[in-house]
Short mmCIF file of C-alpha atoms in Angstrom, two decimals:
data_model
loop_
_atom_site.label_atom_id
_atom_site.label_comp_id
_atom_site.label_asym_id
_atom_site.label_seq_id
_atom_site.Cartn_x
_atom_site.Cartn_y
_atom_site.Cartn_z
CA UNK A 22 19.65 6.17 6.94
CA UNK A 23 16.85 4.68 4.77
CA UNK A 24 16.17 1.69 6.94
CA UNK A 25 13.44 2.37 9.64
CA UNK A 26 12.33 0.31 12.45
CA UNK A 27 8.87 -1.32 13.10
CA UNK A 28 6.89 -1.86 16.30
CA UNK A 29 4.87 -4.94 15.16
CA UNK A 30 2.07 -2.90 13.57
CA UNK A 31 1.15 -2.67 9.99
CA UNK A 32 -0.91 -0.17 7.94
CA UNK A 33 -4.59 -1.28 7.97
CA UNK A 34 -7.85 -0.34 6.39
CA UNK A 35 -10.75 -1.02 8.83
CA UNK A 36 -8.36 -3.00 10.98
CA UNK A 37 -7.47 -5.33 7.97
CA UNK A 38 -3.63 -5.27 7.34
CA UNK A 39 -3.00 -4.35 3.71
CA UNK A 40 -0.16 -4.11 1.26
CA UNK A 41 0.74 -0.46 1.01
CA UNK A 42 3.04 1.02 -1.70
CA UNK A 43 4.31 4.43 -1.10
CA UNK A 44 4.58 6.45 -4.37
CA UNK A 45 5.52 9.98 -3.28
CA UNK A 46 6.32 12.38 -0.49
CA UNK A 47 6.10 16.25 -1.28
CA UNK A 48 7.23 18.78 1.31
CA UNK A 49 6.54 22.49 0.98
CA UNK A 50 8.52 25.40 2.24
CA UNK A 51 6.15 25.92 5.20
CA UNK A 52 6.73 22.41 6.53
CA UNK A 53 3.58 21.01 5.00
CA UNK A 54 3.63 17.60 3.38
CA UNK A 55 1.61 15.22 1.31
CA UNK A 56 2.40 11.53 1.38
CA UNK A 57 0.63 9.36 -1.37
CA UNK A 58 0.42 5.68 -1.88
CA UNK A 59 -1.80 2.83 -2.90
CA UNK A 60 -3.27 -0.48 -1.72
CA UNK A 61 -3.90 -3.15 -4.51
CA UNK A 62 -7.48 -4.44 -4.31
CA UNK A 63 -10.44 -5.73 -6.15
CA UNK A 64 -13.33 -3.29 -5.95
CA UNK A 65 -16.58 -4.99 -6.92
CA UNK A 66 -14.51 -7.43 -8.92
CA UNK A 67 -12.48 -4.83 -10.77
CA UNK A 68 -8.62 -4.54 -10.13
CA UNK A 69 -7.86 -1.16 -8.68
CA UNK A 70 -5.27 0.81 -6.58
CA UNK A 71 -6.96 2.38 -3.43
CA UNK A 72 -5.25 5.77 -3.27
CA UNK A 73 -4.33 6.77 0.25
CA UNK A 74 -3.33 10.27 1.12
CA UNK A 75 -1.59 11.62 4.29
CA UNK A 76 -0.88 15.31 5.04
CA UNK A 77 -0.46 17.71 7.86
CA UNK A 78 -4.14 18.49 7.80
CA UNK A 79 -4.99 14.68 7.88
CA UNK A 80 -1.94 12.86 9.48
CA UNK A 81 -3.93 9.66 9.89
CA UNK A 82 -4.73 9.69 6.14
CA UNK A 83 -7.74 8.90 4.17
CA UNK A 84 -8.74 6.84 1.17
CA UNK A 85 -9.25 9.27 -1.74
CA UNK A 86 -10.74 6.72 -4.09
CA UNK A 87 -9.84 3.94 -6.48
CA UNK A 88 -7.75 4.07 -9.59
CA UNK A 89 -8.68 1.28 -12.14
CA UNK A 90 -5.71 -1.00 -13.26
CA UNK A 91 -5.81 -1.74 -16.86
CA UNK A 92 -3.00 -4.24 -17.13
CA UNK A 93 0.63 -4.28 -18.12
CA UNK A 94 0.41 -1.63 -21.02
CA UNK A 95 1.12 1.27 -18.64
CA UNK A 96 -2.17 2.91 -19.40
CA UNK A 97 -3.34 4.97 -16.45
CA UNK A 98 -6.88 6.02 -15.65
CA UNK A 99 -7.60 9.75 -15.43
CA UNK A 100 -9.97 9.91 -12.62
CA UNK A 101 -10.74 8.11 -9.20
CA UNK A 102 -13.70 5.90 -8.71
CA UNK A 103 -15.74 6.80 -5.56
CA UNK A 104 -16.08 4.05 -2.95
CA UNK A 105 -19.58 3.73 -1.72
CA UNK A 106 -21.55 1.96 0.91
CA UNK A 107 -22.24 -1.65 -0.21
CA UNK A 108 -19.17 -1.88 -2.43
CA UNK A 109 -16.95 -5.13 -1.89
CA UNK A 110 -13.31 -4.82 -1.44
CA UNK A 111 -10.79 -7.73 -1.63
CA UNK A 112 -7.30 -6.68 -0.74
CA UNK A 113 -4.48 -8.01 -2.76
CA UNK A 114 -0.85 -8.75 -1.81
CA UNK A 115 2.17 -9.96 -3.72
CA UNK A 116 4.31 -12.93 -2.76
CA UNK A 117 7.99 -12.85 -3.35
CA UNK A 118 10.73 -15.55 -3.02
CA UNK A 119 13.51 -15.00 -0.44
CA UNK A 120 15.60 -13.92 -3.43
CA UNK A 121 13.13 -11.15 -4.21
CA UNK A 122 11.58 -12.70 -7.20
CA UNK A 123 7.73 -12.20 -7.81
CA UNK A 124 5.89 -15.48 -7.40
CA UNK A 125 2.19 -14.58 -7.49
CA UNK A 126 -0.54 -12.27 -6.15
CA UNK A 127 -3.09 -13.48 -3.42
CA UNK A 128 -6.19 -12.18 -1.57
CA UNK A 129 -5.20 -10.73 1.82
CA UNK A 130 -7.78 -11.28 4.61
CA UNK A 131 -11.51 -11.47 4.13
CA UNK A 132 -13.60 -9.60 1.66
CA UNK A 133 -14.95 -6.27 3.16
CA UNK A 134 -18.24 -4.73 2.49
CA UNK A 135 -18.09 -0.84 2.72
CA UNK A 136 -20.32 0.54 5.51
CA UNK A 137 -19.29 4.12 6.09
CA UNK A 138 -15.84 5.73 5.87
CA UNK A 139 -12.77 3.47 5.32
CA UNK A 140 -10.43 4.11 8.37
CA UNK A 141 -6.61 3.92 8.13
CA UNK A 142 -4.79 2.77 11.25
CA UNK A 143 -1.94 0.71 12.31
CA UNK A 144 -2.92 -2.90 13.49
CA UNK A 145 -0.68 -5.05 15.64
CA UNK A 146 0.47 -8.11 13.70
CA UNK A 147 2.82 -9.65 16.18
CA UNK A 148 6.60 -10.16 15.99
CA UNK A 149 6.76 -13.04 13.54
CA UNK A 150 7.16 -11.19 10.20
CA UNK A 151 9.56 -9.56 7.83
CA UNK A 152 9.30 -6.03 6.50
CA UNK A 153 11.63 -5.10 3.71
CA UNK A 154 12.06 -2.05 1.29
CA UNK A 155 12.16 -2.58 -2.49
CA UNK A 156 14.14 0.03 -4.33
CA UNK A 157 13.94 0.55 -8.10
CA UNK A 158 16.69 2.28 -9.85
CA UNK A 159 16.46 4.48 -12.94
CA UNK A 160 17.00 1.42 -15.14
CA UNK A 161 14.02 -0.37 -13.64
CA UNK A 162 16.19 -2.81 -11.76
CA UNK A 163 14.76 -3.83 -8.17
CA UNK A 164 16.80 -4.15 -5.01
CA UNK A 165 15.70 -5.35 -1.53
CA UNK A 166 16.76 -4.15 1.72
CA UNK A 167 17.73 -6.26 4.60
CA UNK A 168 14.86 -6.88 6.90
CA UNK A 169 13.69 -4.07 8.94
CA UNK A 170 14.61 -4.54 12.67
CA UNK A 171 11.69 -4.92 15.20
CA UNK A 172 11.76 -2.55 18.06
#
């Protein structure tokens, strides 16, 4: 069963709901796990992906750093950028039509100035939202799930 449920909360950084994209889950033989994903953002005016890591040692997760985004040419940066006090972060989200077609990207919430560690949590967003999964097959075709039911 690939469809989960939701309780009206959403992944947040410093209580700001963000667009989160899961990229991998790795489990080892001893029951350990590492879940990786990213949050699209602008860091001091540069487009980045904030890398989030969750594991059995850190189940609430942490922001490992920022990976620069170079554009549509599939170039990938080799190292993470540290996030420091005084840095400015603008979170980005994508907007899709009801048919699942990409429309545009927008800033999500207010710009944030980093002051200490970035804290990952779940923030209540209410019951008036839709959460969906987007699946990509081996040919690069995208498919959307039905909306996830609210508990």
